[in-house]
């Protein structure tokens, strides 16, 4: 019998009273390993009310105490990294090292949250007018909410609630219903770190539960990571209900390869960046643009990628795991077929791959297309699978024009030996995150994750200083003190300041 995933409300793990359950499956076998509840409306109200009550005392907790909570939490996450990774492997199918990396990138954000005292500092100007001073405070918003995707079940929740809570807010988290057990383990460790009751709530479910968070008057801010259509819905609905919203959406990341680049470095980078994590990451390289003579390298890139094989996480030779669901697999296979029909050359076809002993797994092999044009579906749509489209242009200017014409702007990279080419690219490209000889330019948490255009809806980005601004308000005070007839006195003194 599969496990029933619990809710985390008011500092306690509780069994849901719902009659609606979502099966959580192992994507390598289709075995049901758990049942995730769709929290009832009463349970959603209880979670939000608990967070609202906890905010009254949590916002008064000294910032140094909040920082120390994050220090303890980070250490517990490190101590249990392998345990969390094992859960990720079971419910998402990632390889062990990929799952450990998922956890570690989240730990880095918690370490940044432990630096919260310096990040919460305001500003001061003395004598803005005669004997008048002006200064600002950074104060929390209240109850914040997070809605997270399946592909990074540890990292992305840890993008959100540690920074929000360190700022003095309380938080309601709704993780993906496809892999909810990872977040429950993380919440368990947060309690062990000493988090007060009610500071973090975890609710499970689908659209109905998300809608409660988007519409509830006590939710002040919503953070989301997911697909384009859902991201647009989250942003429109949340802002319509007067909430602060950051919504990270889809991507179509390009890697530009100049002919002066190191060929072997390019090949190695493309293998990992295009099919790693089964392509299920918003920073994957899904389009490689070869400039000039570099297009002659496309067959070698395809050959290298063709040697990559998916498999179960217990197989140390597996490069990546299965797709999250049969529906995701079917969608990717459909897009591969569409690419063939529209005239792209399929150099490597992973649509018929099998993994011995796991006939029911959601396997998609590495796939490479050449002769791709910008009007093709495999170029326009985010595939979210191990599929690389290759294109050829004559110049860096044409490559820049191609990338800038994309409606997405999550990440991009250029491989070159020319500082001038790199400088031109980083300056002119209309993408939020740029890598130079680095295929996946995800910044460390003391910067911010900064997608542009159709990859992001909102104003302030994830983690780093921008997250602090997203989860806080600035209060500005202008003060004047009159010194007439003020007595400063003590046991043996009396001074007239007149």
XYZ file of C-alpha atoms in Angstrom:
498
model
C 0.000 0.000 0.000
C 1.410 3.413 -0.974
C 2.135 6.143 1.551
C -0.313 8.982 2.068
C 1.637 12.242 1.916
C 0.826 14.508 4.841
C 0.165 18.234 5.011
C 2.326 20.433 7.237
C 0.076 22.931 9.030
C 0.668 24.830 12.239
C 4.023 23.182 12.808
C 2.604 19.645 12.645
C 2.406 16.971 9.965
C -1.272 16.075 9.644
C -3.326 13.635 7.590
C -5.597 15.347 5.093
C -9.342 14.853 5.304
C -9.689 15.125 1.556
C -11.413 12.626 -0.684
C -9.235 13.631 -3.641
C -5.818 12.019 -3.988
C -3.167 12.230 -6.717
C -0.952 9.184 -7.322
C 2.799 9.767 -7.085
C 4.589 7.334 -9.386
C 8.124 6.144 -9.914
C 8.725 7.327 -13.508
C 11.068 4.406 -14.230
C 8.443 1.766 -13.396
C 5.028 3.509 -13.129
C 4.651 1.970 -9.669
C 2.573 4.153 -7.353
C 4.808 5.011 -4.412
C 2.576 7.541 -2.636
C -0.731 9.383 -2.716
C -0.677 13.170 -2.544
C -3.743 14.876 -1.064
C -5.639 17.742 -2.619
C -5.958 19.831 0.529
C -9.526 20.757 1.397
C -10.573 24.385 1.417
C -10.742 24.243 5.212
C -7.178 22.918 5.334
C -6.016 25.695 3.018
C -7.677 28.254 5.282
C -6.069 26.680 8.347
C -2.624 26.865 6.752
C -2.985 30.509 5.786
C -4.483 31.441 9.165
C -1.645 29.672 10.964
C 0.922 31.548 8.888
C -0.853 34.843 9.550
C -0.878 34.237 13.298
C 2.780 33.190 13.334
C 3.762 36.366 11.474
C 2.778 38.507 14.446
C 5.600 37.093 16.560
C 8.023 36.041 13.837
C 8.370 39.553 12.436
C 9.500 40.680 15.901
C 12.167 37.984 16.124
C 15.626 39.582 16.019
C 17.248 39.318 12.616
C 20.286 37.611 14.140
C 18.049 34.819 15.477
C 16.503 34.387 12.044
C 20.014 34.133 10.594
C 21.029 31.488 13.125
C 17.934 29.435 12.248
C 19.139 29.400 8.646
C 22.635 28.369 9.735
C 21.229 25.378 11.607
C 18.924 24.541 8.708
C 21.788 24.647 6.186
C 23.812 22.247 8.320
C 20.921 19.804 8.618
C 20.414 19.901 4.852
C 24.096 19.065 4.399
C 23.871 16.242 6.921
C 20.849 14.791 5.123
C 21.786 15.606 1.531
C 21.982 11.932 0.566
C 18.613 11.174 2.229
C 16.866 13.974 0.345
C 18.564 12.938 -2.898
C 17.282 9.382 -2.460
C 13.712 10.665 -2.262
C 14.253 12.770 -5.392
C 15.588 9.712 -7.217
C 12.536 7.663 -6.275
C 9.821 10.151 -7.175
C 11.516 12.039 -10.043
C 14.043 9.520 -11.376
C 17.114 11.758 -11.382
C 20.532 10.184 -11.213
C 22.114 10.232 -7.773
C 24.646 12.944 -8.575
C 22.017 15.104 -10.257
C 19.741 14.733 -7.228
C 22.569 15.636 -4.864
C 23.258 18.699 -6.991
C 19.590 19.656 -6.760
C 19.879 19.658 -2.964
C 23.238 21.426 -2.903
C 22.087 24.370 -5.004
C 19.257 24.801 -2.530
C 21.693 24.685 0.377
C 23.639 27.549 -1.194
C 20.508 29.712 -1.094
C 19.939 28.854 2.577
C 23.523 29.923 3.268
C 22.725 33.220 1.584
C 19.619 33.545 3.773
C 21.913 33.196 6.792
C 23.485 36.489 5.676
C 20.162 38.261 6.113
C 21.286 40.927 8.643
C 23.483 42.674 6.091
C 20.832 42.264 3.384
C 18.150 43.916 5.567
C 20.116 47.099 6.208
C 18.354 50.337 5.365
C 19.824 53.728 4.479
C 20.446 56.914 6.433
C 21.114 60.526 5.526
C 21.736 63.002 8.326
C 20.658 66.650 7.971
C 18.473 66.366 4.881
C 17.295 69.715 6.207
C 18.460 71.615 9.281
C 18.285 69.208 12.248
C 16.190 66.748 10.217
C 17.365 63.202 9.437
C 15.915 60.646 7.028
C 16.420 56.902 7.257
C 14.784 53.754 5.937
C 13.878 50.363 7.367
C 13.384 47.110 5.466
C 10.323 45.299 6.826
C 8.589 42.016 5.905
C 5.325 41.802 3.964
C 3.369 39.159 5.875
C 2.248 35.782 4.543
C 3.954 34.807 1.280
C 3.327 31.771 -0.942
C 5.378 29.599 -3.260
C 4.245 27.318 -6.096
C 7.028 25.068 -7.328
C 7.569 22.661 -10.273
C 8.520 18.995 -10.409
C 11.964 19.286 -11.992
C 13.913 20.628 -8.990
C 11.884 19.525 -5.960
C 14.585 20.596 -3.471
C 16.349 23.542 -5.067
C 13.386 25.654 -6.129
C 11.444 25.487 -2.840
C 14.743 26.393 -1.162
C 14.985 29.382 -3.539
C 11.815 30.679 -1.979
C 10.893 30.039 1.620
C 14.302 30.467 3.327
C 14.788 33.963 1.890
C 11.182 34.944 2.594
C 11.272 33.628 6.167
C 14.708 35.098 6.882
C 13.236 38.476 5.909
C 10.617 38.045 8.647
C 7.707 36.713 6.603
C 5.825 33.465 7.029
C 5.298 31.120 4.102
C 2.789 28.715 2.535
C 4.410 26.328 0.051
C 2.530 24.312 -2.570
C 5.036 21.940 -4.222
C 4.432 19.939 -7.370
C 1.926 17.161 -6.888
C 4.208 14.925 -8.990
C 7.016 14.754 -6.396
C 5.720 16.107 -3.067
C 7.720 13.926 -0.655
C 10.970 15.846 -1.081
C 9.477 19.035 0.308
C 7.975 17.206 3.282
C 11.432 15.909 4.184
C 12.830 19.432 3.902
C 10.038 20.756 6.137
C 10.880 18.075 8.695
C 14.480 19.298 8.796
C 13.305 22.896 9.103
C 11.429 21.931 12.257
C 14.532 20.193 13.591
C 16.483 23.392 12.969
C 14.179 25.170 15.412
C 11.639 26.872 13.175
C 8.687 28.152 15.231
C 5.267 26.685 14.615
C 3.385 28.291 11.754
C 6.340 29.981 10.101
C 6.257 27.418 7.258
C 3.188 25.585 5.962
C 3.176 22.908 3.239
C -0.038 22.159 1.377
C -0.529 19.752 -1.509
C -2.880 19.646 -4.454
C -3.522 21.081 -7.891
C -5.105 24.118 -9.506
C -7.865 24.540 -6.906
C -5.288 24.861 -4.129
C -3.173 27.243 -6.220
C -6.211 29.430 -6.846
C -6.758 29.791 -3.110
C -3.227 31.141 -2.732
C -3.659 33.511 -5.673
C -6.951 34.943 -4.433
C -6.715 34.864 -0.645
C -6.525 38.382 0.816
C -4.016 37.343 3.499
C -1.405 36.235 0.940
C 0.784 39.232 0.145
C 3.247 37.824 -2.401
C 3.450 34.770 -4.664
C 6.546 33.183 -6.190
C 6.173 30.655 -9.015
C 8.357 28.547 -11.288
C 6.820 26.515 -14.111
C 5.538 26.518 -17.672
C 4.682 29.541 -19.809
C 0.902 29.168 -19.809
C 0.703 28.546 -16.093
C 3.195 31.342 -15.389
C 1.059 33.813 -17.296
C -2.029 32.625 -15.417
C -0.264 32.929 -12.061
C 0.949 36.438 -12.829
C -2.370 37.714 -14.191
C -4.495 36.176 -11.453
C -2.171 37.137 -8.627
C -1.758 40.751 -9.703
C -5.480 40.998 -10.413
C -5.923 40.222 -6.721
C -3.380 42.936 -5.854
C -0.516 40.644 -4.918
C 3.161 40.997 -5.570
C 4.059 38.216 -8.048
C 7.244 36.799 -9.540
C 6.576 34.100 -12.141
C 9.460 32.252 -13.784
C 8.194 30.629 -16.951
C 9.500 28.900 -20.099
C 12.761 29.024 -21.964
C 14.480 28.270 -25.242
C 18.138 28.718 -24.451
C 20.668 29.211 -27.251
C 24.378 28.429 -27.185
C 26.375 30.285 -29.830
C 29.530 28.549 -31.034
C 32.191 30.652 -32.717
C 34.731 29.022 -35.062
C 37.607 30.054 -32.779
C 36.171 28.152 -29.802
C 37.810 25.025 -28.393
C 35.961 22.259 -30.211
C 36.285 19.600 -27.534
C 35.099 21.985 -24.843
C 32.092 22.829 -26.999
C 31.225 19.163 -27.506
C 31.607 18.315 -23.832
C 29.496 21.318 -22.815
C 26.705 20.551 -25.255
C 26.406 16.919 -24.218
C 25.700 17.802 -20.594
C 23.758 21.005 -21.185
C 21.376 19.606 -23.791
C 20.410 16.173 -22.436
C 21.481 16.330 -18.776
C 18.626 15.943 -16.278
C 16.645 14.438 -19.191
C 16.360 17.979 -20.552
C 13.913 18.765 -17.753
C 15.392 22.092 -16.692
C 14.622 25.634 -17.696
C 18.313 26.413 -18.199
C 19.018 23.506 -20.568
C 20.628 24.349 -23.898
C 18.038 23.336 -26.472
C 19.434 25.267 -29.471
C 23.071 25.326 -30.594
C 23.909 28.042 -33.137
C 27.124 27.319 -35.050
C 28.773 30.328 -36.656
C 30.710 30.026 -39.917
C 33.094 27.064 -40.097
C 32.000 25.860 -36.658
C 28.973 24.287 -38.351
C 31.323 21.555 -39.541
C 31.394 20.324 -35.927
C 27.716 19.395 -35.881
C 28.283 15.720 -36.864
C 30.842 15.328 -34.055
C 28.432 16.884 -31.546
C 25.718 14.470 -32.686
C 28.073 11.497 -32.391
C 29.039 12.443 -28.836
C 25.430 12.926 -27.767
C 24.412 9.627 -29.369
C 26.623 7.783 -26.869
C 24.655 9.100 -23.892
C 22.155 6.694 -22.372
C 19.347 7.152 -19.865
C 18.721 4.710 -17.065
C 17.577 4.179 -13.502
C 19.292 6.017 -10.686
C 20.797 2.831 -9.297
C 22.764 2.406 -12.540
C 26.053 4.314 -12.186
C 26.422 4.351 -15.974
C 23.118 6.187 -16.520
C 23.628 9.750 -17.748
C 20.090 10.820 -16.902
C 16.764 9.404 -15.823
C 13.244 9.131 -17.268
C 10.778 11.853 -18.078
C 8.459 12.696 -15.206
C 5.316 11.113 -16.691
C 3.977 9.149 -19.664
C 2.257 12.335 -20.787
C 5.559 14.229 -20.813
C 7.178 11.424 -22.799
C 4.332 11.369 -25.321
C 4.575 15.125 -25.798
C 8.320 14.974 -26.465
C 7.958 12.097 -28.915
C 5.248 14.036 -30.720
C 7.558 17.035 -31.072
C 10.353 14.821 -32.403
C 7.995 13.466 -35.069
C 6.844 16.985 -35.866
C 10.453 18.028 -36.406
C 10.944 15.247 -38.930
C 7.728 16.132 -40.768
C 8.675 19.806 -40.960
C 11.965 19.001 -42.684
C 14.604 19.008 -39.949
C 17.271 16.317 -40.268
C 17.191 13.930 -37.312
C 20.853 13.041 -36.791
C 20.202 11.176 -33.543
C 16.741 9.748 -32.833
C 15.999 8.784 -29.246
C 12.292 8.166 -29.675
C 12.551 4.370 -29.654
C 15.043 3.845 -26.862
C 14.568 1.097 -24.289
C 16.150 0.509 -20.896
C 16.656 -3.153 -20.099
C 14.519 -4.336 -17.231
C 12.360 -1.211 -17.189
C 9.936 -1.516 -20.110
C 7.381 0.824 -18.546
C 9.752 3.701 -17.883
C 9.224 7.114 -19.434
C 12.395 6.883 -21.487
C 13.407 9.284 -24.232
C 16.866 8.912 -25.721
C 19.126 11.796 -26.727
C 17.947 13.413 -29.932
C 19.750 15.844 -32.250
C 18.322 17.774 -35.187
C 20.214 19.700 -37.858
C 18.964 21.996 -40.622
C 16.514 23.523 -38.169
C 14.867 26.811 -39.132
C 13.181 29.339 -36.899
C 9.690 28.538 -38.216
C 9.872 24.894 -37.109
C 8.019 23.640 -34.040
C 11.151 22.046 -32.575
C 12.696 25.512 -32.580
C 9.712 27.530 -31.371
C 8.355 25.261 -28.617
C 10.005 24.495 -25.309
C 10.457 20.724 -25.558
C 11.637 20.115 -21.970
C 13.313 16.888 -22.991
C 16.709 15.603 -24.208
C 16.406 17.180 -27.645
C 18.972 19.523 -29.231
C 18.254 21.626 -32.313
C 21.310 22.810 -34.249
C 21.371 25.804 -36.579
C 24.004 27.446 -38.763
C 24.592 31.171 -39.394
C 27.344 33.098 -41.125
C 28.240 35.688 -38.496
C 28.034 36.682 -34.856
C 25.630 39.476 -35.815
C 23.236 36.925 -37.330
C 23.503 34.783 -34.200
C 22.675 37.749 -31.980
C 19.693 38.660 -34.163
C 18.429 35.076 -33.994
C 18.662 34.889 -30.207
C 17.154 38.341 -29.678
C 14.185 37.445 -31.882
C 13.230 34.623 -29.523
C 10.311 35.408 -27.218
C 12.257 33.847 -24.329
C 15.203 35.263 -22.442
C 16.152 32.900 -19.661
C 19.752 31.990 -20.438
C 22.276 31.923 -23.248
C 25.958 31.254 -23.735
C 28.743 31.865 -26.190
C 31.833 29.760 -26.711
C 34.720 31.721 -28.181
C 38.400 32.560 -27.723
C 37.741 36.195 -28.597
C 37.254 38.700 -25.806
C 35.834 41.163 -28.337
C 33.217 38.650 -29.507
C 32.295 37.805 -25.927
C 32.041 41.498 -25.000
C 29.820 42.230 -27.987
C 27.604 39.260 -27.224
C 27.116 39.965 -23.529
C 26.383 43.620 -24.265
C 23.929 43.209 -27.141
C 22.087 40.034 -26.219
C 18.570 40.464 -24.792
C 18.726 37.610 -22.307
C 18.914 37.800 -18.540
C 21.699 35.287 -17.872
C 24.761 34.989 -20.089
C 27.544 32.433 -20.002
C 30.940 32.913 -21.633
C 32.477 29.488 -22.270
C 29.993 28.231 -19.646
C 26.953 26.400 -21.046
C 24.453 26.847 -18.207
C 25.019 30.248 -16.566
C 22.975 29.828 -13.382
C 24.307 32.425 -10.917
C 25.243 31.659 -7.333
C 22.793 32.955 -4.703
C 24.626 36.190 -3.876
C 23.529 37.267 -7.358
C 19.970 36.704 -8.614
C 18.343 34.385 -11.135
C 17.381 36.907 -13.801
C 15.326 35.633 -16.741
C 13.934 38.184 -19.210
C 11.086 38.545 -21.697
C 8.674 35.594 -21.879
C 10.767 33.663 -19.370
C 9.776 35.898 -16.471
C 6.782 37.941 -15.367
C 7.336 40.369 -12.539
C 9.858 42.925 -11.338
C 12.191 41.332 -8.781
C 13.950 38.033 -9.407
C 14.802 34.969 -7.304
C 17.267 34.754 -4.417
C 20.079 37.228 -3.780
C 19.406 40.912 -3.137
C 16.408 40.991 -5.475
C 14.649 38.325 -3.424
C 15.057 40.473 -0.334
C 13.451 43.369 -2.181
C 10.638 41.111 -3.395
C 9.843 39.837 0.103
C 10.073 43.207 1.886
C 8.771 46.750 1.928
C 10.834 49.878 2.543
C 9.660 52.263 5.228
C 11.200 55.743 5.169
C 11.245 57.911 8.286
C 11.930 61.634 8.384
C 12.664 62.752 11.943
C 13.233 66.004 13.798
C 13.851 66.237 17.543
C 13.437 69.467 19.503
C 15.923 70.037 22.296
C 14.185 72.859 24.236
C 13.953 72.212 27.971
C 15.128 68.582 27.743
C 16.747 67.323 30.940
C 19.288 64.515 30.836
C 19.669 63.274 34.388
C 21.061 60.427 36.372
C 21.812 59.611 40.015
C 24.549 62.250 40.284
C 23.968 64.489 37.257
C 21.574 66.934 35.713
C 22.291 68.593 32.374
C 20.077 71.181 30.768
C 20.256 70.934 26.972
C 18.540 74.266 26.445
